[in-house]
mmCIF file of C-alpha atoms in Angstrom:
data_model
loop_
_atom_site.group_PDB
_atom_site.id
_atom_site.type_symbol
_atom_site.label_atom_id
_atom_site.label_comp_id
_atom_site.label_asym_id
_atom_site.label_seq_id
_atom_site.Cartn_x
_atom_site.Cartn_y
_atom_site.Cartn_z
ATOM 1 C CA MET A 1 40.831 1.223 -15.352
ATOM 2 C CA THR A 2 41.452 -0.343 -18.759
ATOM 3 C CA LEU A 3 44.684 -0.036 -20.694
ATOM 4 C CA ASN A 4 43.024 -0.319 -24.089
ATOM 5 C CA GLN A 5 39.308 0.374 -24.279
ATOM 6 C CA THR A 6 39.046 -0.832 -27.890
ATOM 7 C CA LEU A 7 40.943 -4.099 -27.395
ATOM 8 C CA ASP A 8 39.575 -6.838 -29.623
ATOM 9 C CA GLY A 9 40.432 -10.388 -28.617
ATOM 10 C CA PRO A 10 41.234 -13.127 -31.129
ATOM 11 C CA PRO A 11 38.149 -14.567 -32.848
ATOM 12 C CA ARG A 12 36.639 -17.607 -31.149
ATOM 13 C CA ILE A 13 37.551 -19.854 -34.084
ATOM 14 C CA LEU A 14 41.234 -19.132 -33.426
ATOM 15 C CA LEU A 15 40.972 -19.728 -29.685
ATOM 16 C CA GLU A 16 39.132 -23.051 -29.841
ATOM 17 C CA PRO A 17 42.084 -25.258 -30.918
ATOM 18 C CA PHE A 18 44.245 -24.004 -28.029
ATOM 19 C CA VAL A 19 41.569 -24.625 -25.416
ATOM 20 C CA ARG A 20 40.519 -28.005 -26.822
ATOM 21 C CA ALA A 21 44.121 -29.215 -26.868
ATOM 22 C CA ALA A 22 44.690 -28.120 -23.273
ATOM 23 C CA LEU A 23 41.518 -29.842 -22.066
ATOM 24 C CA LEU A 24 42.343 -33.054 -23.927
ATOM 25 C CA GLU A 25 45.802 -33.035 -22.353
ATOM 26 C CA ASP A 26 44.295 -32.654 -18.881
ATOM 27 C CA LEU A 27 41.429 -35.114 -19.279
ATOM 28 C CA GLY A 28 43.750 -37.880 -20.445
ATOM 29 C CA ARG A 29 42.171 -41.270 -21.109
ATOM 30 C CA GLY A 30 39.482 -41.376 -18.462
ATOM 31 C CA GLY A 31 38.413 -37.860 -17.606
ATOM 32 C CA ASP A 32 38.380 -36.181 -14.202
ATOM 33 C CA LEU A 33 38.482 -39.091 -11.750
ATOM 34 C CA THR A 34 38.723 -36.910 -8.633
ATOM 35 C CA SER A 35 35.695 -34.732 -9.349
ATOM 36 C CA ARG A 36 33.658 -37.713 -10.482
ATOM 37 C CA VAL A 37 34.098 -39.518 -7.174
ATOM 38 C CA THR A 38 33.900 -36.525 -4.836
ATOM 39 C CA ALA A 39 31.390 -34.060 -6.328
ATOM 40 C CA PRO A 40 27.720 -35.143 -6.405
ATOM 41 C CA ALA A 41 26.379 -35.373 -9.941
ATOM 42 C CA GLU A 42 23.465 -33.089 -9.089
ATOM 43 C CA GLY A 43 25.542 -30.548 -7.135
ATOM 44 C CA ARG A 44 25.725 -26.961 -8.294
ATOM 45 C CA ALA A 45 28.161 -24.208 -7.406
ATOM 46 C CA GLU A 46 29.095 -20.590 -7.888
ATOM 47 C CA ALA A 47 32.841 -20.064 -8.242
ATOM 48 C CA VAL A 48 34.712 -16.764 -8.346
ATOM 49 C CA PHE A 49 37.856 -16.064 -10.356
ATOM 50 C CA ALA A 50 39.774 -13.462 -8.335
ATOM 51 C CA ALA A 51 43.160 -11.792 -8.554
ATOM 52 C CA ARG A 52 45.510 -12.699 -5.734
ATOM 53 C CA ALA A 53 47.978 -10.037 -6.870
ATOM 54 C CA PRO A 54 47.633 -6.763 -8.760
ATOM 55 C CA GLY A 55 48.045 -6.899 -12.515
ATOM 56 C CA ALA A 56 46.572 -6.633 -15.995
ATOM 57 C CA VAL A 57 44.035 -9.159 -17.261
ATOM 58 C CA ALA A 58 44.207 -11.260 -20.421
ATOM 59 C CA GLY A 59 42.733 -14.612 -21.373
ATOM 60 C CA LEU A 60 39.156 -14.389 -20.118
ATOM 61 C CA ALA A 61 37.818 -15.786 -23.390
ATOM 62 C CA CYS A 62 40.030 -18.867 -23.012
ATOM 63 C CA ALA A 63 38.778 -19.422 -19.467
ATOM 64 C CA ALA A 64 35.189 -19.071 -20.628
ATOM 65 C CA LEU A 65 35.724 -21.552 -23.465
ATOM 66 C CA ALA A 66 37.282 -24.099 -21.096
ATOM 67 C CA MET A 67 34.145 -23.984 -18.976
ATOM 68 C CA GLU A 68 31.832 -24.131 -21.985
ATOM 69 C CA PHE A 69 33.607 -27.058 -23.638
ATOM 70 C CA ILE A 70 33.398 -29.127 -20.459
ATOM 71 C CA ASP A 71 29.754 -28.267 -19.853
ATOM 72 C CA PRO A 72 27.543 -25.836 -21.820
ATOM 73 C CA GLU A 73 25.389 -25.497 -18.692
ATOM 74 C CA ILE A 74 28.115 -23.461 -16.992
ATOM 75 C CA SER A 75 27.397 -19.734 -17.026
ATOM 76 C CA PHE A 76 30.550 -17.572 -17.245
ATOM 77 C CA GLU A 77 30.008 -13.931 -16.283
ATOM 78 C CA ARG A 78 32.916 -11.537 -16.794
ATOM 79 C CA CYS A 79 33.336 -8.837 -14.164
ATOM 80 C CA VAL A 80 36.147 -7.062 -16.068
ATOM 81 C CA SER A 81 37.481 -7.047 -19.612
ATOM 82 C CA ASP A 82 40.860 -8.076 -20.961
ATOM 83 C CA GLY A 83 43.185 -5.121 -20.580
ATOM 84 C CA ALA A 84 41.748 -4.159 -17.200
ATOM 85 C CA LEU A 85 44.121 -3.266 -14.388
ATOM 86 C CA VAL A 86 43.019 -5.065 -11.225
ATOM 87 C CA ALA A 87 43.979 -5.013 -7.568
ATOM 88 C CA ARG A 88 44.499 -7.938 -5.221
ATOM 89 C CA GLY A 89 41.093 -9.416 -4.403
ATOM 90 C CA ASP A 90 39.255 -8.028 -7.433
ATOM 91 C CA LYS A 91 36.744 -10.340 -9.077
ATOM 92 C CA LEU A 92 37.507 -11.189 -12.686
ATOM 93 C CA ALA A 93 34.634 -13.536 -13.471
ATOM 94 C CA VAL A 94 32.013 -15.791 -11.888
ATOM 95 C CA ALA A 95 31.243 -19.320 -13.092
ATOM 96 C CA THR A 96 27.887 -20.832 -12.125
ATOM 97 C CA GLY A 97 26.650 -24.330 -12.874
ATOM 98 C CA PRO A 98 27.318 -28.014 -12.178
ATOM 99 C CA ALA A 99 30.021 -28.195 -9.524
ATOM 100 C CA ARG A 100 31.639 -31.286 -11.010
ATOM 101 C CA SER A 101 32.032 -29.608 -14.391
ATOM 102 C CA ILE A 102 33.477 -26.403 -12.942
ATOM 103 C CA LEU A 103 36.041 -28.469 -11.053
ATOM 104 C CA THR A 104 37.032 -30.299 -14.230
ATOM 105 C CA ALA A 105 37.579 -27.097 -16.212
ATOM 106 C CA GLU A 106 39.209 -25.181 -13.350
ATOM 107 C CA ARG A 107 42.895 -25.841 -13.980
ATOM 108 C CA THR A 108 42.787 -25.313 -17.741
ATOM 109 C CA ALA A 109 40.890 -22.048 -17.293
ATOM 110 C CA LEU A 110 43.342 -20.825 -14.659
ATOM 111 C CA ASN A 111 46.395 -21.882 -16.682
ATOM 112 C CA PHE A 112 45.358 -19.719 -19.609
ATOM 113 C CA LEU A 113 44.171 -16.826 -17.470
ATOM 114 C CA GLY A 114 47.229 -16.755 -15.196
ATOM 115 C CA HIS A 115 49.808 -17.163 -17.961
ATOM 116 C CA LEU A 116 48.316 -14.588 -20.316
ATOM 117 C CA SER A 117 47.583 -12.128 -17.517
ATOM 118 C CA GLY A 118 51.199 -12.473 -16.390
ATOM 119 C CA ILE A 119 52.382 -11.403 -19.841
ATOM 120 C CA ALA A 120 49.873 -8.555 -19.911
ATOM 121 C CA THR A 121 51.023 -7.441 -16.448
ATOM 122 C CA ALA A 122 54.698 -7.467 -17.404
ATOM 123 C CA THR A 123 53.926 -5.502 -20.558
ATOM 124 C CA ALA A 124 51.853 -2.973 -18.618
ATOM 125 C CA ASN A 125 54.745 -2.420 -16.212
ATOM 126 C CA PHE A 126 57.150 -1.774 -19.104
ATOM 127 C CA ALA A 127 54.643 0.477 -20.879
ATOM 128 C CA ARG A 128 54.156 2.492 -17.696
ATOM 129 C CA ALA A 129 57.921 2.945 -17.324
ATOM 130 C CA ILE A 130 58.223 4.551 -20.779
ATOM 131 C CA ALA A 131 54.903 6.415 -20.876
ATOM 132 C CA HIS A 132 56.712 9.772 -20.679
ATOM 133 C CA THR A 133 58.460 9.089 -24.005
ATOM 134 C CA LYS A 134 57.337 8.394 -27.571
ATOM 135 C CA ALA A 135 58.718 4.836 -27.472
ATOM 136 C CA ARG A 136 56.519 1.749 -27.570
ATOM 137 C CA ILE A 137 57.300 -1.615 -26.006
ATOM 138 C CA CYS A 138 56.942 -4.625 -28.294
ATOM 139 C CA CYS A 139 57.414 -8.378 -28.168
ATOM 140 C CA THR A 140 59.538 -10.765 -30.231
ATOM 141 C CA ARG A 141 59.285 -14.308 -31.615
ATOM 142 C CA LYS A 142 60.675 -15.674 -28.343
ATOM 143 C CA THR A 143 57.377 -17.285 -27.435
ATOM 144 C CA THR A 144 56.176 -20.620 -26.055
ATOM 145 C CA PRO A 145 55.946 -23.046 -29.005
ATOM 146 C CA GLY A 146 52.326 -23.338 -30.054
ATOM 147 C CA LEU A 147 51.110 -20.374 -27.982
ATOM 148 C CA ARG A 148 52.499 -17.426 -29.966
ATOM 149 C CA MET A 149 49.176 -15.997 -31.073
ATOM 150 C CA LEU A 150 47.807 -16.000 -27.523
ATOM 151 C CA GLU A 151 50.973 -14.594 -25.982
ATOM 152 C CA LYS A 152 51.184 -11.799 -28.530
ATOM 153 C CA TYR A 153 47.543 -10.982 -27.842
ATOM 154 C CA ALA A 154 48.407 -10.733 -24.139
ATOM 155 C CA VAL A 155 51.127 -8.203 -24.998
ATOM 156 C CA ARG A 156 48.491 -6.058 -26.708
ATOM 157 C CA ALA A 157 46.213 -6.450 -23.689
ATOM 158 C CA GLY A 158 49.019 -5.042 -21.563
ATOM 159 C CA GLY A 159 49.404 -1.978 -23.747
ATOM 160 C CA GLY A 160 52.302 -3.173 -25.900
ATOM 161 C CA SER A 161 52.786 -3.641 -29.632
ATOM 162 C CA ASN A 162 53.405 -6.777 -31.639
ATOM 163 C CA HIS A 163 56.537 -7.444 -33.648
ATOM 164 C CA ARG A 164 56.482 -10.156 -36.326
ATOM 165 C CA PHE A 165 54.136 -13.075 -35.737
ATOM 166 C CA GLY A 166 56.304 -15.314 -37.904
ATOM 167 C CA LEU A 167 59.036 -15.499 -40.495
ATOM 168 C CA ASP A 168 56.618 -14.649 -43.297
ATOM 169 C CA ASP A 169 55.465 -11.288 -41.873
ATOM 170 C CA ALA A 170 58.413 -9.187 -42.961
ATOM 171 C CA VAL A 171 62.124 -9.294 -43.752
ATOM 172 C CA LEU A 172 64.263 -8.957 -40.620
ATOM 173 C CA ILE A 173 67.938 -9.206 -41.499
ATOM 174 C CA LYS A 174 69.959 -10.221 -38.438
ATOM 175 C CA ASP A 175 73.699 -10.624 -37.894
ATOM 176 C CA ASN A 176 73.865 -14.145 -39.279
ATOM 177 C CA HIS A 177 71.922 -13.108 -42.388
ATOM 178 C CA ILE A 178 74.432 -10.278 -42.893
ATOM 179 C CA ALA A 179 77.290 -12.740 -42.542
ATOM 180 C CA ALA A 180 75.674 -15.174 -44.976
ATOM 181 C CA ALA A 181 74.996 -12.428 -47.532
ATOM 182 C CA GLY A 182 78.444 -10.880 -47.313
ATOM 183 C CA GLY A 183 77.690 -7.595 -45.564
ATOM 184 C CA VAL A 184 75.028 -4.996 -44.823
ATOM 185 C CA ALA A 185 74.816 -3.639 -48.372
ATOM 186 C CA ALA A 186 74.695 -7.085 -49.954
ATOM 187 C CA ALA A 187 71.967 -8.238 -47.562
ATOM 188 C CA LEU A 188 69.825 -5.130 -48.060
ATOM 189 C CA ASN A 189 70.153 -5.106 -51.829
ATOM 190 C CA ALA A 190 69.262 -8.791 -52.006
ATOM 191 C CA ALA A 191 66.244 -8.208 -49.783
ATOM 192 C CA ARG A 192 65.028 -5.284 -51.881
ATOM 193 C CA ASP A 193 65.400 -7.344 -55.053
ATOM 194 C CA GLY A 194 63.752 -10.465 -53.650
ATOM 195 C CA ALA A 195 60.933 -9.195 -51.431
ATOM 196 C CA GLY A 196 57.588 -8.010 -52.714
ATOM 197 C CA HIS A 197 56.813 -4.291 -52.869
ATOM 198 C CA LEU A 198 54.498 -4.534 -49.846
ATOM 199 C CA VAL A 199 57.047 -6.293 -47.626
ATOM 200 C CA LYS A 200 58.759 -4.214 -44.942
ATOM 201 C CA ILE A 201 62.513 -4.630 -44.485
ATOM 202 C CA GLU A 202 64.335 -4.206 -41.164
ATOM 203 C CA ILE A 203 68.010 -4.783 -40.519
ATOM 204 C CA GLU A 204 69.837 -5.402 -37.243
ATOM 205 C CA VAL A 205 73.047 -3.479 -36.610
ATOM 206 C CA ASP A 206 75.379 -3.304 -33.643
ATOM 207 C CA ARG A 207 77.715 -0.563 -34.878
ATOM 208 C CA LEU A 208 77.136 3.000 -36.081
ATOM 209 C CA ASP A 209 79.017 2.426 -39.347
ATOM 210 C CA GLN A 210 76.538 -0.354 -40.167
ATOM 211 C CA LEU A 211 73.678 2.037 -39.409
ATOM 212 C CA GLU A 212 75.123 4.656 -41.751
ATOM 213 C CA GLU A 213 75.534 2.045 -44.484
ATOM 214 C CA ALA A 214 71.923 0.930 -44.079
ATOM 215 C CA LEU A 215 70.621 4.508 -44.130
ATOM 216 C CA ALA A 216 72.550 5.264 -47.305
ATOM 217 C CA ILE A 217 70.841 2.366 -49.085
ATOM 218 C CA GLY A 218 67.414 2.869 -47.532
ATOM 219 C CA VAL A 219 65.499 0.607 -45.157
ATOM 220 C CA ASP A 220 62.111 0.638 -43.425
ATOM 221 C CA ALA A 221 63.457 0.047 -39.911
ATOM 222 C CA VAL A 222 66.734 -0.553 -38.105
ATOM 223 C CA LEU A 223 67.133 -2.725 -35.007
ATOM 224 C CA LEU A 224 69.869 -1.330 -32.774
ATOM 225 C CA ASP A 225 71.225 -4.389 -31.020
ATOM 226 C CA ASN A 226 72.870 -4.237 -27.588
ATOM 227 C CA MET A 227 74.017 -0.631 -27.903
ATOM 228 C CA ASP A 228 74.798 1.390 -24.787
ATOM 229 C CA LEU A 229 72.823 4.547 -24.058
ATOM 230 C CA ALA A 230 75.388 6.919 -25.514
ATOM 231 C CA THR A 231 75.530 4.958 -28.767
ATOM 232 C CA LEU A 232 71.740 4.790 -28.945
ATOM 233 C CA LYS A 233 71.544 8.571 -28.628
ATOM 234 C CA GLU A 234 74.131 8.973 -31.375
ATOM 235 C CA ALA A 235 72.193 6.531 -33.563
ATOM 236 C CA VAL A 236 69.021 8.596 -33.102
ATOM 237 C CA ALA A 237 70.882 11.779 -34.012
ATOM 238 C CA THR A 238 72.520 10.161 -37.028
ATOM 239 C CA THR A 239 69.215 8.831 -38.310
ATOM 240 C CA GLY A 240 67.416 12.133 -37.970
ATOM 241 C CA GLY A 241 63.985 10.558 -38.386
ATOM 242 C CA ARG A 242 64.810 8.918 -41.728
ATOM 243 C CA THR A 243 63.662 5.506 -40.561
ATOM 244 C CA ILE A 244 62.127 3.696 -37.594
ATOM 245 C CA LEU A 245 64.586 2.776 -34.855
ATOM 246 C CA GLU A 246 64.080 -0.213 -32.573
ATOM 247 C CA ALA A 247 66.307 -0.888 -29.575
ATOM 248 C CA SER A 248 66.878 -4.424 -28.315
ATOM 249 C CA GLY A 249 69.151 -6.153 -25.831
ATOM 250 C CA ASN A 250 69.542 -5.748 -22.058
ATOM 251 C CA VAL A 251 65.969 -4.528 -21.768
ATOM 252 C CA THR A 252 64.710 -4.808 -18.208
ATOM 253 C CA LEU A 253 62.203 -2.882 -16.146
ATOM 254 C CA GLU A 254 65.148 -1.029 -14.615
ATOM 255 C CA THR A 255 66.751 -0.076 -17.953
ATOM 256 C CA VAL A 256 63.781 0.421 -20.275
ATOM 257 C CA GLY A 257 63.070 3.999 -19.195
ATOM 258 C CA ALA A 258 66.583 5.210 -19.983
ATOM 259 C CA ILE A 259 66.550 3.351 -23.297
ATOM 260 C CA ALA A 260 63.283 5.048 -24.250
ATOM 261 C CA GLU A 261 64.695 8.457 -23.335
ATOM 262 C CA THR A 262 67.375 8.113 -26.034
ATOM 263 C CA GLY A 263 64.652 8.813 -28.610
ATOM 264 C CA VAL A 264 64.168 5.394 -30.205
ATOM 265 C CA ASP A 265 60.737 4.545 -31.581
ATOM 266 C CA TYR A 266 60.356 0.971 -30.317
ATOM 267 C CA ILE A 267 61.929 -1.233 -27.675
ATOM 268 C CA SER A 268 61.640 -4.986 -28.108
ATOM 269 C CA SER A 269 61.861 -7.505 -25.299
ATOM 270 C CA GLY A 270 61.689 -11.284 -25.496
ATOM 271 C CA TRP A 271 61.367 -11.376 -21.694
ATOM 272 C CA LEU A 272 57.729 -10.303 -21.958
ATOM 273 C CA THR A 273 56.727 -13.644 -23.435
ATOM 274 C CA HIS A 274 59.427 -16.096 -22.424
ATOM 275 C CA SER A 275 59.976 -15.136 -18.790
ATOM 276 C CA ALA A 276 57.084 -13.067 -17.448
ATOM 277 C CA PRO A 277 55.807 -14.633 -14.195
ATOM 278 C CA THR A 278 52.276 -15.954 -14.065
ATOM 279 C CA LEU A 279 49.750 -13.656 -12.419
ATOM 280 C CA ASP A 280 48.355 -15.373 -9.333
ATOM 281 C CA ILE A 281 44.642 -15.900 -9.945
ATOM 282 C CA GLY A 282 42.428 -18.182 -7.874
ATOM 283 C CA LEU A 283 39.074 -19.883 -8.335
ATOM 284 C CA ASP A 284 37.112 -20.317 -5.120
ATOM 285 C CA PHE A 285 33.693 -21.819 -4.531
ATOM 286 C CA ARG A 286 31.230 -19.668 -2.640
ATOM 287 C CA SER A 287 29.474 -21.269 0.284
#
């Protein structure tokens, strides 16, 4: 089963810098000493990437590139696609070629595949918990420095939506911006005057009077921050579909269903990218 049949991964040109940097970090100054002294130069192997726990897959292209960059003679055959839901023991891919080269690329390939699949798995679990509602789960900018593009792709692979990729995507007015501007109205009016006509504006509120003030002025989206369920329901009723509502704060797998049932449009969670556990994936040589 695949969560998103039309999932398009990042173009190769965007993936290459991440994989090259990871390999350079691992190879250090002298390359793979262990494999060089233990694996015969002429030896060949077939190695299977397999899930050791159930989950959703993301990062196969990174694993394939790690193998290719170390040795173009390695053949990397995918058994599933990113976005696939797999069970414990399922094969994800098979690498065939020089044994020494496969060993050298192994850890980098598994690091990408396990980390990104962990994010995809966490997202899939959240998406499943709110599937009976109209709400969508989305990520935040709480990402690993340098890996944001990959981690946000993994969220999409898990069936989630992306929030801003960076500060230049849209205007998101948070509590400190409101304080700096002198209030909700001042912040919104300044944003409308200063942003281009194609730039979306969202404002974060934590009280219903702030929501009403924002709605009176007009805004593309409102982030309802750390509101309890009763207040979220009242916010949905007050808004009456006039703008997009996003709930954030205290979002866990146990709470996300009830939050979605209040009627909000989106639920954002930084946990998806900053705390999702790695999916256990192994690479084992076949005899």
